[in-house]
mmCIF file of C-alpha atoms in Angstrom:
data_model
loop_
_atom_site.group_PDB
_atom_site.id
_atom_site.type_symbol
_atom_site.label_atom_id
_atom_site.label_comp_id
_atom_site.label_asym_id
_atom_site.label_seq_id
_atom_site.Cartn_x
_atom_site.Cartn_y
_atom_site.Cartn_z
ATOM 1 C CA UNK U 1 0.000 0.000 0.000
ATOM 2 C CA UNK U 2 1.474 3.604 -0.665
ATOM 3 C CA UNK U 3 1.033 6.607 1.315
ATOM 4 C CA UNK U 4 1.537 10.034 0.789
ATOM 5 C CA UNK U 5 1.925 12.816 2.828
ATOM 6 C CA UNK U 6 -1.637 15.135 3.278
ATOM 7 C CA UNK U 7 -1.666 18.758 2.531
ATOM 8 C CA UNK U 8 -3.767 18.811 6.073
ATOM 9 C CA UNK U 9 -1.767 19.137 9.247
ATOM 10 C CA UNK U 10 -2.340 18.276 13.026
ATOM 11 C CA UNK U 11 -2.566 21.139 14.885
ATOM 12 C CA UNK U 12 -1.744 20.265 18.401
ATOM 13 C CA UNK U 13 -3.594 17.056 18.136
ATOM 14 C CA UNK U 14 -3.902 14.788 21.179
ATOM 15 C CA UNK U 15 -3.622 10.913 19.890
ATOM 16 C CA UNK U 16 -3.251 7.648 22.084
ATOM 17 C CA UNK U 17 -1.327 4.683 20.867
ATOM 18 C CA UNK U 18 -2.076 1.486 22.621
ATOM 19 C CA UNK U 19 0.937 -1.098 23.413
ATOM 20 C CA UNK U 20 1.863 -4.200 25.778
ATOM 21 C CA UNK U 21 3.910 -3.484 29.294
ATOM 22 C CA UNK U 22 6.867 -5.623 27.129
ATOM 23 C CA UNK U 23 7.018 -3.022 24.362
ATOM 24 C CA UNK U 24 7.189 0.357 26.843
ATOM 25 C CA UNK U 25 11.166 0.496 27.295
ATOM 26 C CA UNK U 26 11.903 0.301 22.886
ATOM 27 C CA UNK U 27 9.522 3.035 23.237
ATOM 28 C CA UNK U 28 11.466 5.211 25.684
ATOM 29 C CA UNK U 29 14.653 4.693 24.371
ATOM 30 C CA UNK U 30 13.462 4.684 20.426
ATOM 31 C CA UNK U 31 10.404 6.505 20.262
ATOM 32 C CA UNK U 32 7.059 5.343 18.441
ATOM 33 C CA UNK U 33 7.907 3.133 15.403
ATOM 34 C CA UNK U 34 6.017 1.053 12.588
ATOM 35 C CA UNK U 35 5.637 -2.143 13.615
ATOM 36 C CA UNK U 36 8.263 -5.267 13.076
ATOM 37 C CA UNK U 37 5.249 -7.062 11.262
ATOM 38 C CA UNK U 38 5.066 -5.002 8.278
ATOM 39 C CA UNK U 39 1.640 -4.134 9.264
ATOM 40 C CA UNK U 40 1.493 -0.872 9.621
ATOM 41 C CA UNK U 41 3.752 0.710 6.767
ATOM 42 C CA UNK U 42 5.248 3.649 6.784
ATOM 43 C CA UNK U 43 3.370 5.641 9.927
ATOM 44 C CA UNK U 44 2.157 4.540 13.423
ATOM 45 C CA UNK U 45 -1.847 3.522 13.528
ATOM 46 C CA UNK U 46 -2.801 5.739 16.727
ATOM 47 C CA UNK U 47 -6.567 7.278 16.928
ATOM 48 C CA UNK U 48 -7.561 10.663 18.696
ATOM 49 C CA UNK U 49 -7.477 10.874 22.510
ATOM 50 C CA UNK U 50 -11.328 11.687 22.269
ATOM 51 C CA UNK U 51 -12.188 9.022 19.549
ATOM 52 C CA UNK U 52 -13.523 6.358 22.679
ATOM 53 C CA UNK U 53 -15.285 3.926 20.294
ATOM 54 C CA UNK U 54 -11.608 3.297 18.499
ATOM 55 C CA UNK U 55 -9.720 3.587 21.625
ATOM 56 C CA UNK U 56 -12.093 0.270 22.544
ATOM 57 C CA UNK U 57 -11.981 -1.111 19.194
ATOM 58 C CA UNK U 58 -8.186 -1.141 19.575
ATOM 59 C CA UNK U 59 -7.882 -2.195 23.112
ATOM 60 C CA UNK U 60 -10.514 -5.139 22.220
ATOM 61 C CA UNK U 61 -7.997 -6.039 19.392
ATOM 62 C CA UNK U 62 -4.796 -6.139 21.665
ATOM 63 C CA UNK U 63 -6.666 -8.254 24.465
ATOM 64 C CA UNK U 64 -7.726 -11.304 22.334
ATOM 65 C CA UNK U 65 -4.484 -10.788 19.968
ATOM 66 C CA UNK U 66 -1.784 -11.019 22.950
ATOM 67 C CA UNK U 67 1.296 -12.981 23.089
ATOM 68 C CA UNK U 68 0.485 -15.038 25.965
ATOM 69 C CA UNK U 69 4.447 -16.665 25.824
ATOM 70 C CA UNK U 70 5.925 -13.360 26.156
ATOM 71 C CA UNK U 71 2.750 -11.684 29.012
ATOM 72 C CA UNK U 72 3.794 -15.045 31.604
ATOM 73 C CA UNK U 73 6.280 -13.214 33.490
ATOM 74 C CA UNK U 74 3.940 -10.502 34.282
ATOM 75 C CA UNK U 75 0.777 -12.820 34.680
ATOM 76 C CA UNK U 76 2.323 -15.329 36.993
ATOM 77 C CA UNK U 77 -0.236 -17.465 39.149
ATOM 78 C CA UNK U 78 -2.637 -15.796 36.855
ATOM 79 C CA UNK U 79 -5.261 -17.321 34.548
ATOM 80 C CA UNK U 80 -4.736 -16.050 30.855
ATOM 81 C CA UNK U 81 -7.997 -14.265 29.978
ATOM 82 C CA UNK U 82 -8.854 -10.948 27.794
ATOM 83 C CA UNK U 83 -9.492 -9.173 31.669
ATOM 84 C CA UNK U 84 -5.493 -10.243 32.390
ATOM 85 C CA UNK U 85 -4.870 -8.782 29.471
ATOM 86 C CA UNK U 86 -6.108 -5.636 29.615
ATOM 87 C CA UNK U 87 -4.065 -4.888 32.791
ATOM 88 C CA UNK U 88 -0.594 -5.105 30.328
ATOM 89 C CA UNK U 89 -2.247 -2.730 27.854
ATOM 90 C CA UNK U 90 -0.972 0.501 28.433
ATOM 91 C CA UNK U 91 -1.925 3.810 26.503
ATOM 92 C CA UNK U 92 0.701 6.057 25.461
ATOM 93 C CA UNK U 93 -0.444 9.645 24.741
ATOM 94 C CA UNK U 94 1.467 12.482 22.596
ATOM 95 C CA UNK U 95 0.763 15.624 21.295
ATOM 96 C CA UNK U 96 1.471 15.968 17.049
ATOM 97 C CA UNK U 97 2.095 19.005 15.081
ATOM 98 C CA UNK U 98 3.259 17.843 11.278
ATOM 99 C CA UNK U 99 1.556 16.745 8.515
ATOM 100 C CA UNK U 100 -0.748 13.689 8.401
ATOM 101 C CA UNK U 101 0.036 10.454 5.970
ATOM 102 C CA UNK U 102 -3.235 9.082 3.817
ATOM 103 C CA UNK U 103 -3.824 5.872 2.476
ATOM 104 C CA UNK U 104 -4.993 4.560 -0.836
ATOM 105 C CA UNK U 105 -8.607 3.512 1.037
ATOM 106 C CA UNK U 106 -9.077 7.217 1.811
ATOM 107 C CA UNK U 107 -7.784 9.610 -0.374
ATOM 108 C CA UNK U 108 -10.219 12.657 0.783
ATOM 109 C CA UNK U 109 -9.644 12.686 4.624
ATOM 110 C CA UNK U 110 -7.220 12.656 7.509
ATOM 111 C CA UNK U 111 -7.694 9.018 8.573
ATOM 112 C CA UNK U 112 -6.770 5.451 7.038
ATOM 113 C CA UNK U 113 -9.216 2.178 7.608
ATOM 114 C CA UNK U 114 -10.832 2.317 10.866
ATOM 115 C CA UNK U 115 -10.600 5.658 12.126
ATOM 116 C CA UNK U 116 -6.871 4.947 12.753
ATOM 117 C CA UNK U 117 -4.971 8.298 12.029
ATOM 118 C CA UNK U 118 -1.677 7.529 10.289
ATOM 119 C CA UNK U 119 1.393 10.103 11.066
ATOM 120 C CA UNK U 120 5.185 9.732 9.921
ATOM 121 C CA UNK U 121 7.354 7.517 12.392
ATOM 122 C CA UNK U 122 9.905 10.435 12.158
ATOM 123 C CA UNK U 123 7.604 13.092 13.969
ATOM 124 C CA UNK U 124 7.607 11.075 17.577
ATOM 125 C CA UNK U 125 10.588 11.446 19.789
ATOM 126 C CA UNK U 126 10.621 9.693 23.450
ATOM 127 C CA UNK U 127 10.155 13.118 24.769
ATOM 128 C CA UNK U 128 6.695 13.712 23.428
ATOM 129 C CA UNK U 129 5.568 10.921 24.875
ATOM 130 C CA UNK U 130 3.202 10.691 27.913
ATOM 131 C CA UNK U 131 2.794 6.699 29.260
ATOM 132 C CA UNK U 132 -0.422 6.106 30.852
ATOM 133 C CA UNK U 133 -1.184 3.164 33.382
ATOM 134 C CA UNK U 134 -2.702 0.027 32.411
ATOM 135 C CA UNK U 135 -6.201 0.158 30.478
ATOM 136 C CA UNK U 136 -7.899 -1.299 33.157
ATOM 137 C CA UNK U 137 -6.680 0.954 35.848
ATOM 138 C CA UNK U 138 -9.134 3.661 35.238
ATOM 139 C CA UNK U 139 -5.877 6.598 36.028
ATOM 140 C CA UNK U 140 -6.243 9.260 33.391
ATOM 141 C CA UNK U 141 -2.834 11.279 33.069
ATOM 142 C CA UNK U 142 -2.696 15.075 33.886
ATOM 143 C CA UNK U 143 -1.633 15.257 30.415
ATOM 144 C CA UNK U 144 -5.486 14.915 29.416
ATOM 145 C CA UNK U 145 -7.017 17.135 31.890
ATOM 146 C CA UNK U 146 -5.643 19.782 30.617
ATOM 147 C CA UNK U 147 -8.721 22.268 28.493
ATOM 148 C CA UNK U 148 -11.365 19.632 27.856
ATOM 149 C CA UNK U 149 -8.672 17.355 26.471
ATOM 150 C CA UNK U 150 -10.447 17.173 22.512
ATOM 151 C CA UNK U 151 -7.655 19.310 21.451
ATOM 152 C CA UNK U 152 -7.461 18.317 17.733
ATOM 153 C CA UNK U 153 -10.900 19.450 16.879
ATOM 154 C CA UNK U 154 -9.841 21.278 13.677
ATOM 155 C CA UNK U 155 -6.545 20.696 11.348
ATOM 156 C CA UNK U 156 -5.292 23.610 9.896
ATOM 157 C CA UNK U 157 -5.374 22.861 5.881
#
């Protein structure tokens, strides 16, 4: 699939990307990158802080799609279900400026398949980056209480 960059731009646009507790120190020390997989070519699938019915979609995904050999030394004496699962989830929150990446499924709009918002592995350093506590915690980071926490409610074209 081939992407190109939009002429629309993130203006200060809250997004969450959702990973296991495994996967949080390559993040610190490298930042937010494609996946190993192939997956996710060229840019990071994320979704806006306030898009809720993603954010579930996505944490649904990750719960039935985990690893179970690499979650047993953080589930020890634990049964293996979706609910364990969610408690190695974590969300990782950052704040984008820079322009957005579209796919050949949506050449009109910000967003690629699924409401996932593409954006160039380049534009997120470690330092950006605000790691929240597990899914199921219910903890919402100060980061998100700041204004009403919907910034990204307009892109400026």
């Amino acid at each position: 699939m081939a992407y190109v960059y939009s002429s629309h731009h993130a203006c200060k646009e809250r997004f969450v990307h959702y990973t296991y507790l495994w996967n949080i120190r390559g993040i610190c020390t490298h930042g937010l990158r494609q996946a190993s997989d192939g997956l996710m070519g060229p840019g990071i699938y994320c979704c806006r802080v306030n898009d809720k019915p993603t954010c579930e979609e996505i944490i649904e995904l990750l719960s039935e799609e985990i690893d179970w050999n690499k979650a047993t030394e953080y589930v020890k004496e634990r049964e293996f279900t979706s609910e364990s699962a969610r408690s190695l989830i974590h969300p990782i929150y950052y704040e984008y400026m820079g322009p957005y990446l579209l796919g050949e499924e949506n050449p009109q709009g910000f967003s690629d398949i699924a409401g996932y918002v593409l954006i160039p592995r380049i534009a997120l350093i470690p330092s950006q980056l605000v790691i929240g506590c597990p899914v199921d915690s219910g903890i919402v980071p100060s980061f998100l209480m700041e204004g009403d926490g919907s910034i990204g409610e307009t892109a400026r074209l």
